[in-house]
Short mmCIF file of C-alpha atoms and ligand atoms in Angstrom, two decimals:
data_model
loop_
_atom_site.label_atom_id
_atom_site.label_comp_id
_atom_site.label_asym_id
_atom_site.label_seq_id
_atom_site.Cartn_x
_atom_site.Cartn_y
_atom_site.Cartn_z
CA UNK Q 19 78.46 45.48 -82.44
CA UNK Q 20 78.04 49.30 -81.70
CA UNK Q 21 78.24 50.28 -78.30
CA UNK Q 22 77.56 53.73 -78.16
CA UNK Q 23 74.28 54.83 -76.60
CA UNK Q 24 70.78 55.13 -78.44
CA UNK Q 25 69.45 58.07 -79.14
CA UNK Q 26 65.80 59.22 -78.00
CA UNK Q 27 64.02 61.61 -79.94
CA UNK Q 28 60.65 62.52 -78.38
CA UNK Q 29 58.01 63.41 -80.53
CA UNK Q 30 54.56 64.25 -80.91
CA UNK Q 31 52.28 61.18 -81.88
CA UNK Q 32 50.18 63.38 -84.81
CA UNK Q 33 52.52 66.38 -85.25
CA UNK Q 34 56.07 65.02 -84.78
CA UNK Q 35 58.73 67.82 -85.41
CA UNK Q 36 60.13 67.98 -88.76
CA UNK Q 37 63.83 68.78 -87.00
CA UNK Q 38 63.73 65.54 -85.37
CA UNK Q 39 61.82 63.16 -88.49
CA UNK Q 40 65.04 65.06 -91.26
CA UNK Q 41 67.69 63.92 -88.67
CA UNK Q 42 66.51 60.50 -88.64
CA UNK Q 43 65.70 60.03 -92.01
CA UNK Q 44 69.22 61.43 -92.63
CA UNK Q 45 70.65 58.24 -90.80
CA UNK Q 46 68.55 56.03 -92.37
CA UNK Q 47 69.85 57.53 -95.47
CA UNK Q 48 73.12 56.87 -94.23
CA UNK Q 49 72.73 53.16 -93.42
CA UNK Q 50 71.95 53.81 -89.79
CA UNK Q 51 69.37 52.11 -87.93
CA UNK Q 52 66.35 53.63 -86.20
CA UNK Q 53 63.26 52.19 -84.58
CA UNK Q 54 59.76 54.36 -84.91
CA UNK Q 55 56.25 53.56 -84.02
CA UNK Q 56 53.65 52.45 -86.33
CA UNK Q 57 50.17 51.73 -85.81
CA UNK Q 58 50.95 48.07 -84.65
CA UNK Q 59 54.21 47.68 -83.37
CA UNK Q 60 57.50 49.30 -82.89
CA UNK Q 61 59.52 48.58 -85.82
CA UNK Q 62 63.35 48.75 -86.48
CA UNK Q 63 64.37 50.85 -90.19
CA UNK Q 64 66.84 50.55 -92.32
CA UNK Q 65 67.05 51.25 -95.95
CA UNK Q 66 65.93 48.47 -97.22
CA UNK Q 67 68.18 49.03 -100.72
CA UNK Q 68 71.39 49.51 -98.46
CA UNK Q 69 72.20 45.06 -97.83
CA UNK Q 70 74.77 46.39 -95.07
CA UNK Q 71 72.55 48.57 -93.32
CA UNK Q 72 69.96 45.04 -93.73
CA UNK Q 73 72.52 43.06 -92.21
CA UNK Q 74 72.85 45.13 -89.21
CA UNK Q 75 69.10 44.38 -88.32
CA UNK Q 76 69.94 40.96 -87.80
CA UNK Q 77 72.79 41.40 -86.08
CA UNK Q 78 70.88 43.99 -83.76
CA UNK Q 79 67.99 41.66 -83.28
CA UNK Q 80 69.96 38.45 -82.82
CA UNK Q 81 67.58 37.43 -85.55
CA UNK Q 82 67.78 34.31 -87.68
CA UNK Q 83 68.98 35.36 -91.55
CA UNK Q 84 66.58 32.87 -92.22
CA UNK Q 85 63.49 35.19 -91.32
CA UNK Q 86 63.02 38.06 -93.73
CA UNK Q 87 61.42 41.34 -93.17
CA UNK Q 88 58.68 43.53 -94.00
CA UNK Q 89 59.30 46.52 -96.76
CA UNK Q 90 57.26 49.67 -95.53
CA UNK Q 91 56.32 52.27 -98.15
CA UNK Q 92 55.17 56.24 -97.82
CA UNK Q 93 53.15 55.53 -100.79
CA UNK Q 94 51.85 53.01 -102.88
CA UNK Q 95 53.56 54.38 -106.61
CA UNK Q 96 56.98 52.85 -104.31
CA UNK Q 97 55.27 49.38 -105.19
CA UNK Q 98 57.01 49.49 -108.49
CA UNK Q 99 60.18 50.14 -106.84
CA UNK Q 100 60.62 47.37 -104.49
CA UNK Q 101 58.26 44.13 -106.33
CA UNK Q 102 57.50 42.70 -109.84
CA UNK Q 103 54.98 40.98 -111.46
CA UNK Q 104 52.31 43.11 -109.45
CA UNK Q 105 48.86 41.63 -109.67
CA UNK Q 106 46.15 43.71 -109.88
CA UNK Q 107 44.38 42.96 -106.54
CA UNK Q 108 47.39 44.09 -104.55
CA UNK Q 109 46.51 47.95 -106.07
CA UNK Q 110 42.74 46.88 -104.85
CA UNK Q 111 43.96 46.15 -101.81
CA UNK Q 112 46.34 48.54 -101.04
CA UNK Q 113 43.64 51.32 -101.75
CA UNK Q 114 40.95 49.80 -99.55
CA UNK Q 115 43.66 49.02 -96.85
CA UNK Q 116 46.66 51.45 -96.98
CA UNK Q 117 48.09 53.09 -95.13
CA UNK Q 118 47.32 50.02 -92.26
CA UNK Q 119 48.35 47.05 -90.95
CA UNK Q 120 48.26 44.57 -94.10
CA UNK Q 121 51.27 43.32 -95.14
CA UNK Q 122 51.45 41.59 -99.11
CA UNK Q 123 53.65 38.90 -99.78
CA UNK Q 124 54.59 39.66 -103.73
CA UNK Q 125 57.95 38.88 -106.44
CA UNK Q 126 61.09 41.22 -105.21
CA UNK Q 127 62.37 43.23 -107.39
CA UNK Q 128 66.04 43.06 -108.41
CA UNK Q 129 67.31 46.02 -107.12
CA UNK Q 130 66.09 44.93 -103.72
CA UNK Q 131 69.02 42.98 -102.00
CA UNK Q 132 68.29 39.39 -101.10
CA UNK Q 133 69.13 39.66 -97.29
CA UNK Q 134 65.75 41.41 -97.05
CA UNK Q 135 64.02 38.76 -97.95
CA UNK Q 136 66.70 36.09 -96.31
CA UNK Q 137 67.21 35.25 -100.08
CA UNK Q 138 63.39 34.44 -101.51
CA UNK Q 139 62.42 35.38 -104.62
CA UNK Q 140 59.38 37.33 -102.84
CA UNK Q 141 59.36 40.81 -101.04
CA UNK Q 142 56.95 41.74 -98.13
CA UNK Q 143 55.58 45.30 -98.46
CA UNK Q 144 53.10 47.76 -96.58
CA UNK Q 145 52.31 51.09 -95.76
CA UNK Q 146 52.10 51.91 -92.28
CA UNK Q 147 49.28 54.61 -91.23
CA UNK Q 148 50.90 56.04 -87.94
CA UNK Q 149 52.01 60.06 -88.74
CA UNK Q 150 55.16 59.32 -87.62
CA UNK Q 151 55.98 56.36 -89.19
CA UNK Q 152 54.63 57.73 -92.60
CA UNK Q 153 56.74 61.56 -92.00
CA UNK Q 154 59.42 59.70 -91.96
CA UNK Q 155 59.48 57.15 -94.60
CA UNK Q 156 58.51 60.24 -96.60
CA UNK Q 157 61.42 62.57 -95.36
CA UNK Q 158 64.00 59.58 -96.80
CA UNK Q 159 62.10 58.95 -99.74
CA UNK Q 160 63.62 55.30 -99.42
CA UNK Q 161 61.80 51.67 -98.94
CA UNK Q 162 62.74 50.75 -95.29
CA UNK Q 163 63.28 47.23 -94.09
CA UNK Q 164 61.67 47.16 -90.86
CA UNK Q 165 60.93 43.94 -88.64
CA UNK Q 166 59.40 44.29 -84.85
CA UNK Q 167 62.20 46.25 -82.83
CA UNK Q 168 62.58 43.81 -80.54
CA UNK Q 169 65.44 41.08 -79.47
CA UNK Q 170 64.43 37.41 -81.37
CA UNK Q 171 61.69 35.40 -79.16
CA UNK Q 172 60.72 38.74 -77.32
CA UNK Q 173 57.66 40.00 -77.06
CA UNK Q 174 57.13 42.58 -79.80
CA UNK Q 175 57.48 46.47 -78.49
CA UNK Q 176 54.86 48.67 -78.38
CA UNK Q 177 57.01 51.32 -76.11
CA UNK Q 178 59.92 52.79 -76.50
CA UNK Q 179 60.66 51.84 -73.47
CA UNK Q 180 60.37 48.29 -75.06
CA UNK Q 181 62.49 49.04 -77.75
CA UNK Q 182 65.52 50.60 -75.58
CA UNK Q 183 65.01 47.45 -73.13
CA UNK Q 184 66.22 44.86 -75.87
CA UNK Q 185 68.37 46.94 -77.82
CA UNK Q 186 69.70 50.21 -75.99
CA UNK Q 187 73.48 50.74 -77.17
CA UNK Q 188 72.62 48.33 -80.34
CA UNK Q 189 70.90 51.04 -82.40
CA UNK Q 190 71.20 54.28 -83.37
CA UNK Q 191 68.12 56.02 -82.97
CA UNK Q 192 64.67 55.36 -81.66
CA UNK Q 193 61.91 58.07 -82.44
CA UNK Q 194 59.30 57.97 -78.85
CA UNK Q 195 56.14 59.04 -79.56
CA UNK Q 196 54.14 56.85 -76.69
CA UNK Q 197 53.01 53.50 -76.87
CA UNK Q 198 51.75 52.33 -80.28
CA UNK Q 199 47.83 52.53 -81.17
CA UNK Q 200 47.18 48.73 -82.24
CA UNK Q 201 49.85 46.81 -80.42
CA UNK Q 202 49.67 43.73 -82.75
CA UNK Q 203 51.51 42.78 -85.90
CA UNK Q 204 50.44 43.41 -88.85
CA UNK Q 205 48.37 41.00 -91.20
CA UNK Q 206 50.36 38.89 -93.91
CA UNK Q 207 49.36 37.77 -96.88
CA UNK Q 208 50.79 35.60 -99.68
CA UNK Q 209 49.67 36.89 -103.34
CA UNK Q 210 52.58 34.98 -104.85
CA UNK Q 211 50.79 31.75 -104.14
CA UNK Q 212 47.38 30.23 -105.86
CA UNK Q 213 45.28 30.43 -104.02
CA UNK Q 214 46.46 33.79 -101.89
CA UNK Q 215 47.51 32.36 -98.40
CA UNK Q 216 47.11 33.90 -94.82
CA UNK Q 217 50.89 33.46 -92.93
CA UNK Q 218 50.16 35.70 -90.31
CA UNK Q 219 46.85 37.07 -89.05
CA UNK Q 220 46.88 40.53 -87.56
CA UNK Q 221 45.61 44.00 -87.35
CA UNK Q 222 43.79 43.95 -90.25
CA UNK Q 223 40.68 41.71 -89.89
CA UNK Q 224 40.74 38.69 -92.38
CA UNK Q 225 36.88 39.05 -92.88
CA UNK Q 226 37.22 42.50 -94.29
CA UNK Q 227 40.10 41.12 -97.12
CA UNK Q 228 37.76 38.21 -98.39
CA UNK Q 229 35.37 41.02 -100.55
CA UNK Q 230 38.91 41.17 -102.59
CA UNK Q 231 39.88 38.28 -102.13
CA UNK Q 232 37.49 35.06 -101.70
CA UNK Q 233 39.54 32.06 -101.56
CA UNK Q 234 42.05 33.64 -99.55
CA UNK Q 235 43.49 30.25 -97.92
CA UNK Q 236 43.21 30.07 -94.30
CA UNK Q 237 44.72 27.40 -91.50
CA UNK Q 238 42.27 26.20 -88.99
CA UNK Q 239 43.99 27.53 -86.04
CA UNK Q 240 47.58 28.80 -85.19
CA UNK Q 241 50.08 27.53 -87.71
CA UNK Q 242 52.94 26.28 -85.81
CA UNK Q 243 55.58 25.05 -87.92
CA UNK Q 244 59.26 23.20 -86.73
CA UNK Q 245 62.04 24.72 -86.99
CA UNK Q 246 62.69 23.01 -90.84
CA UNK Q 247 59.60 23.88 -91.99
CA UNK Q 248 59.17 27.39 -90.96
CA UNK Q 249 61.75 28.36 -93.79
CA UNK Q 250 58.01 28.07 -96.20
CA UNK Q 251 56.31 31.00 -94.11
CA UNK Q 252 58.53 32.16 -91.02
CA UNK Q 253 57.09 33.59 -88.21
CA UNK Q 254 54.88 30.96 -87.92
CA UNK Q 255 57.79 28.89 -85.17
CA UNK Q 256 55.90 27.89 -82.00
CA UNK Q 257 58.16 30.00 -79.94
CA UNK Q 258 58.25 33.33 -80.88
CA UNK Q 259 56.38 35.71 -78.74
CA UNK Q 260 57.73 34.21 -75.25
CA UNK Q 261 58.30 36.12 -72.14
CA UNK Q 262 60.63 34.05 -69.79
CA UNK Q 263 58.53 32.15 -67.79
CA UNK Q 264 56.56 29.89 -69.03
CA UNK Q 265 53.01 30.92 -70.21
CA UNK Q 266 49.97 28.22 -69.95
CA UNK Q 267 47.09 29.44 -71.83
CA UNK Q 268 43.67 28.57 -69.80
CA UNK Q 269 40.95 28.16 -72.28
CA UNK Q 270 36.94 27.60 -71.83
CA UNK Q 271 34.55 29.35 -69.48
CA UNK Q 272 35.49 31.69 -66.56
CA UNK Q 273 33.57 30.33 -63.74
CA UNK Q 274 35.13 26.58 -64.70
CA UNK Q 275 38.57 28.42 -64.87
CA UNK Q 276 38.94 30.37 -61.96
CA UNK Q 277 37.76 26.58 -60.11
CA UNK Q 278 40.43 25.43 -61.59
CA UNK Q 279 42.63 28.19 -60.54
CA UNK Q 280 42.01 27.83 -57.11
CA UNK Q 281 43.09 23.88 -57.29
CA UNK Q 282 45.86 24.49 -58.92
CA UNK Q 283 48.00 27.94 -57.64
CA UNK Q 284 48.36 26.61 -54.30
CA UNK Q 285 49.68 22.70 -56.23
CA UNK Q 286 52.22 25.06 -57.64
CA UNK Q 287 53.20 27.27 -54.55
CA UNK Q 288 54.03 24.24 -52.49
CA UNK Q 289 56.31 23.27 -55.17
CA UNK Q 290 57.88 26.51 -54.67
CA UNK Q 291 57.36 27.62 -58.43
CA UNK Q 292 55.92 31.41 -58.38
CA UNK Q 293 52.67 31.72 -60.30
CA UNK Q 294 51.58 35.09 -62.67
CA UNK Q 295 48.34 35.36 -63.89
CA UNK Q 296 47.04 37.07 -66.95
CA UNK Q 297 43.48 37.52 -66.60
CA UNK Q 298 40.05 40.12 -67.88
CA UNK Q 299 39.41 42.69 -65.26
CA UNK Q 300 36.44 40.60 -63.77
CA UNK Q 301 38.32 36.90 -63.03
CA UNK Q 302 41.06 39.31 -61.38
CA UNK Q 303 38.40 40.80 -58.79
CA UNK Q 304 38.21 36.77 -57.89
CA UNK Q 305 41.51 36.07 -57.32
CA UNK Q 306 42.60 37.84 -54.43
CA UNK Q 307 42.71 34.86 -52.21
CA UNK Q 308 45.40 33.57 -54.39
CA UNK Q 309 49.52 33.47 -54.18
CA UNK Q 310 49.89 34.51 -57.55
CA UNK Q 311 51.08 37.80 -59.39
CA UNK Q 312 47.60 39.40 -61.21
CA UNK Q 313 47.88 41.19 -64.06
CA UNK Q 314 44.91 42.60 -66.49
CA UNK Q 315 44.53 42.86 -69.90
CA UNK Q 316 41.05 44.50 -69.77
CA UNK Q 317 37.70 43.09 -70.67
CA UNK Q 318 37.58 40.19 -73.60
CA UNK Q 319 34.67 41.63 -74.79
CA UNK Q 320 36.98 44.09 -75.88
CA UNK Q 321 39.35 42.80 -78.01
CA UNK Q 322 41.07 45.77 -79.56
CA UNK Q 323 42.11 46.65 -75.58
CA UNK Q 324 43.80 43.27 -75.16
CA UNK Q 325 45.39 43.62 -78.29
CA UNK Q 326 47.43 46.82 -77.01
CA UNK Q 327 47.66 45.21 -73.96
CA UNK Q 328 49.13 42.37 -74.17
CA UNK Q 329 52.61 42.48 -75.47
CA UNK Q 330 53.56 44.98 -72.27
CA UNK Q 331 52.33 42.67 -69.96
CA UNK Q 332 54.06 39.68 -71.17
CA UNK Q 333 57.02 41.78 -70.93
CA UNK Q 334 55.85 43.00 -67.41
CA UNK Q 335 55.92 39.38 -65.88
CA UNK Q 336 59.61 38.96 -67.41
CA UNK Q 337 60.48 41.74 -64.47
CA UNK Q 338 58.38 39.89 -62.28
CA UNK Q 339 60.71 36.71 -62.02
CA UNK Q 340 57.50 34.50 -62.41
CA UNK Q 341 58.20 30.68 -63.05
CA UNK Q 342 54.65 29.72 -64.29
CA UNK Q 343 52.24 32.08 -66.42
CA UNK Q 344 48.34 31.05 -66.90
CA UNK Q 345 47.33 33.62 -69.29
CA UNK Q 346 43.34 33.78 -69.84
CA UNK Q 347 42.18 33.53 -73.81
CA UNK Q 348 39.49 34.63 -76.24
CA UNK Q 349 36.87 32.03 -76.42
CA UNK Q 350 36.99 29.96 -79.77
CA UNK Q 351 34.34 31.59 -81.10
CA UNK Q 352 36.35 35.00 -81.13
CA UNK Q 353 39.71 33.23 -81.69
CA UNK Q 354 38.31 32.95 -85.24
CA UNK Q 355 37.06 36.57 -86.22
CA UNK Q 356 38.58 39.53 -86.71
CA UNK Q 357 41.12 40.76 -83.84
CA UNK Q 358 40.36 37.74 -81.67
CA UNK Q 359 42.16 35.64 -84.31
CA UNK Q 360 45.68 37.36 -83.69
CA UNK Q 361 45.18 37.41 -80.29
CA UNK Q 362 44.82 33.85 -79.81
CA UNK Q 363 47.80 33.62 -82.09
CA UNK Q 364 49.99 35.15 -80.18
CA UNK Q 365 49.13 34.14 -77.12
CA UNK Q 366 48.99 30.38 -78.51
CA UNK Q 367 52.91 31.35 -79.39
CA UNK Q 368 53.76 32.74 -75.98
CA UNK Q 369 52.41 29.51 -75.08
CA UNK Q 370 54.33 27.44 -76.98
CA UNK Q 371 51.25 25.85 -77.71
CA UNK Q 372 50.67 24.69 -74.11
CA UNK Q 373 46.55 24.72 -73.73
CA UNK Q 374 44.45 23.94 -70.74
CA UNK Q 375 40.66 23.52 -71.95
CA UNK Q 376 38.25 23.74 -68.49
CA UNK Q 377 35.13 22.81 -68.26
CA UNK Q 378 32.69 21.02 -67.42
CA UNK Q 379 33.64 17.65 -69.34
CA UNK Q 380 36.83 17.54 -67.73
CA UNK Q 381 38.19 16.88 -64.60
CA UNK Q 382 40.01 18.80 -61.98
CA UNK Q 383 42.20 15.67 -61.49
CA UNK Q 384 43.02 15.42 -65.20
CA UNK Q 385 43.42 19.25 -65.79
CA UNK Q 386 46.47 18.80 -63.08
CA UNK Q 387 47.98 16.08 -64.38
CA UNK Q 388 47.72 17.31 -67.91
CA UNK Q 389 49.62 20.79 -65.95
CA UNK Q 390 52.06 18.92 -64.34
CA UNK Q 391 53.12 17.39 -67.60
CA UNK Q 392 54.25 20.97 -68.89
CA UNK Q 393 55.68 21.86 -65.69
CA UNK Q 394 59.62 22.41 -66.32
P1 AMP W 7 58.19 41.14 -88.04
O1 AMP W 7 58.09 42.42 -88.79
O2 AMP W 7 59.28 41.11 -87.04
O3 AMP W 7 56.86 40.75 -87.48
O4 AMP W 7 58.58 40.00 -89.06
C1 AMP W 7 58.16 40.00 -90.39
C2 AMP W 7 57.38 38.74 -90.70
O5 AMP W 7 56.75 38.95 -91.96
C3 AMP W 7 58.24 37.51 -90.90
O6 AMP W 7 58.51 36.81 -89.70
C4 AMP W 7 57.35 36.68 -91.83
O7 AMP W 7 56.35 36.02 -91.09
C5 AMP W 7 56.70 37.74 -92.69
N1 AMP W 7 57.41 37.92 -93.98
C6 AMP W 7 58.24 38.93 -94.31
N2 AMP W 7 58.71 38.78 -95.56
C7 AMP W 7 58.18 37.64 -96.05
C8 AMP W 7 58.29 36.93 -97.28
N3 AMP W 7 59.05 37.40 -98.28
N4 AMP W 7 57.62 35.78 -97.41
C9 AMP W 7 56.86 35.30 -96.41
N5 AMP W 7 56.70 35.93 -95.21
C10 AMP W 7 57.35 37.09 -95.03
MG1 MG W 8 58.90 40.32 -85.07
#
């Protein structure tokens, strides 16, 4: 493992300096490894032709060889390069959608090394629309590997700050241009399979892809496969957004869950476990009375602000030292459209599926219990 010290370039978001893009896309070039922004996440480059400079991903990320990683493209006449067999709705797609946060599943080509793909037949490709992002996949004129620069099981970064926190002195380069715009993965979806299947939703809303693609298969909720079965679409392993202590995600109406708050903070205070709490801007005003870290992810009307928000503060309550995390969700209603639907994802992930439904059917005294049962 390298241990000299990452490099920072700072850069403009829109304009980023052309001195700055050439020098990194000369170490990509060279089989070095650089995170940039894009419009969702933070990712970490290499050239995805180069099945050394591959390998060192993993190694940086501590990630599984088992979990392959996303392609990203300056342009969509690269599609050629890096998949076969290309059906015609991808081009469909990738006009309506590219550059953007869509991600197709399709058959690798050959000269694409296996590692990429942790040895499928398939290739994952997109086109990322941040400027910075797209100067430099253009200054290397090379298909770049690039999963979520973040250690495995972290929270994905959407600062550089992020990045250099997981992986300072295991990377070459990270380009900072501020925190990214979207701050959710992209969308995934299968076009190898009949019918197309959704493995990961995301940035891009699903609604919008069924005009070009109707019986786009869809689970009903989070797909949350074991360990074994994950190898079929990965990503999709319960734990794999998790800040360090452990996140309980309160579902159902606010009045019924800041009631239930109140019963339960002080239950876990006298058993000495320290309590964070994720919450909109309005259940935080009614918390104050509490023994509990607060932090806010904005309003839940207001999805695409929780979206950018969240990932930072799941990191933020790792710095915390928090033992217990109720995070607030989307209602089901918005856990099933659009933005809402990653949301809940992740934070169903960060939850390891752990779900507390209040209301008005349910008990305060069964609510607890049900708690204490996920209590470590
Ligand atoms: P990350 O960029 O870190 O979010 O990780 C990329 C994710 O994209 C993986 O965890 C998978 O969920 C998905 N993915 C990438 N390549 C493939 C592929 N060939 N087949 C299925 N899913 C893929
Ligand atoms: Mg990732």
């Amino acid at each position: 493992m390298m241990t000299n010290a990452t490099q920072v370039f700072h850069v403009d978001p829109v304009h980023p300096d052309p001195i700055a893009i050439a020098a990194a896309a000369q170490a990509l070039a060279e089989g070095r490894l650089v995170a940039f922004p894009t419009e969702t996440v933070y990712g970490l480059g290499a050239n995805a032709l180069d099945a050394g400079a591959v390998e060192r991903i993993f190694i940086a990320k501590q990630r599984p060889f088992s979990d392959p990683l996303i392609v990203h493209l300056a342009d969509v006449a690269q599609l050629t390069d890096v998949a076969i067999n290309i059906p015609t709705v991808a081009y469909a797609l990738a006009e309506r959608f590219w550059p953007g946060p869509l991600t197709l599943v399709l058959r690798r080509h050959p000269n694409v090394p296996a590692n990429v793909s942790a040895g499928r037949d398939t290739v994952a490709v997109r086109m990322p629309a941040h400027p910075v992002a797209l100067a430099l996949l253009r200054a290397c004129a090379l298909p770049i590997a690039a999963p979520s620069a973040n250690l495995f099981s972290r929270p994905s970064p959407t600062t550089a700050q992020h990045v250099l926190d997981d992986l300072d002195g295991r990377i070459d380069i990270v380009i900072d241009a501020g925190p990214t715009p979207i701050g959710l993965e992209s969308t995934v979806i299968d076009l190898t399979q009949t019918p197309p299947l959704l493995l990961r939703p995301g940035g891009t809303a699903v609604d919008a892809l069924r005009a070009f693609l109707p019986d786009l298969k869809t689970p009903d909720g989070p797909l949350i496969t074991s360990e074994k079965e994950s190898a079929a679409s990965p990503g999709t392993l319960l734990k794999h957004y998790s800040p360090r202590g452990q996140v309980i995600l309160l579902a159902g109406e606010s009045q019924a869950a800041l009631r239930f708050l109140h019963s339960a903070v002080p239950v876990l205070n006298r058993r000495g476990l320290r309590v964070g709490l994720l919450l909109p801007d309005d259940e935080a005003r009614e918390v104050a009375d509490l023994q509990a870290t607060v932090l806010t992810f904005g309003s839940l009307r207001e999805p695409s602000a929780v979206a950018r928000h969240l990932f930072a503060r799941l990191r933020a309550f790792d710095s915390l030292g928090v033992d217990v995390i109720f995070a607030r969700s989307v209602d089901e209603k918005s856990a099933r459209v659009g933005l809402g639907m990653a949301i809940y994802d992740r934070l169903f992930r960060a939850a390891e599926g752990r779900v507390l439904s209040v209301g008005d059917d349910v008990s305060d005294m069964d609510l607890l219990n049900q708690l204490l049962a996920y209590l470590p």
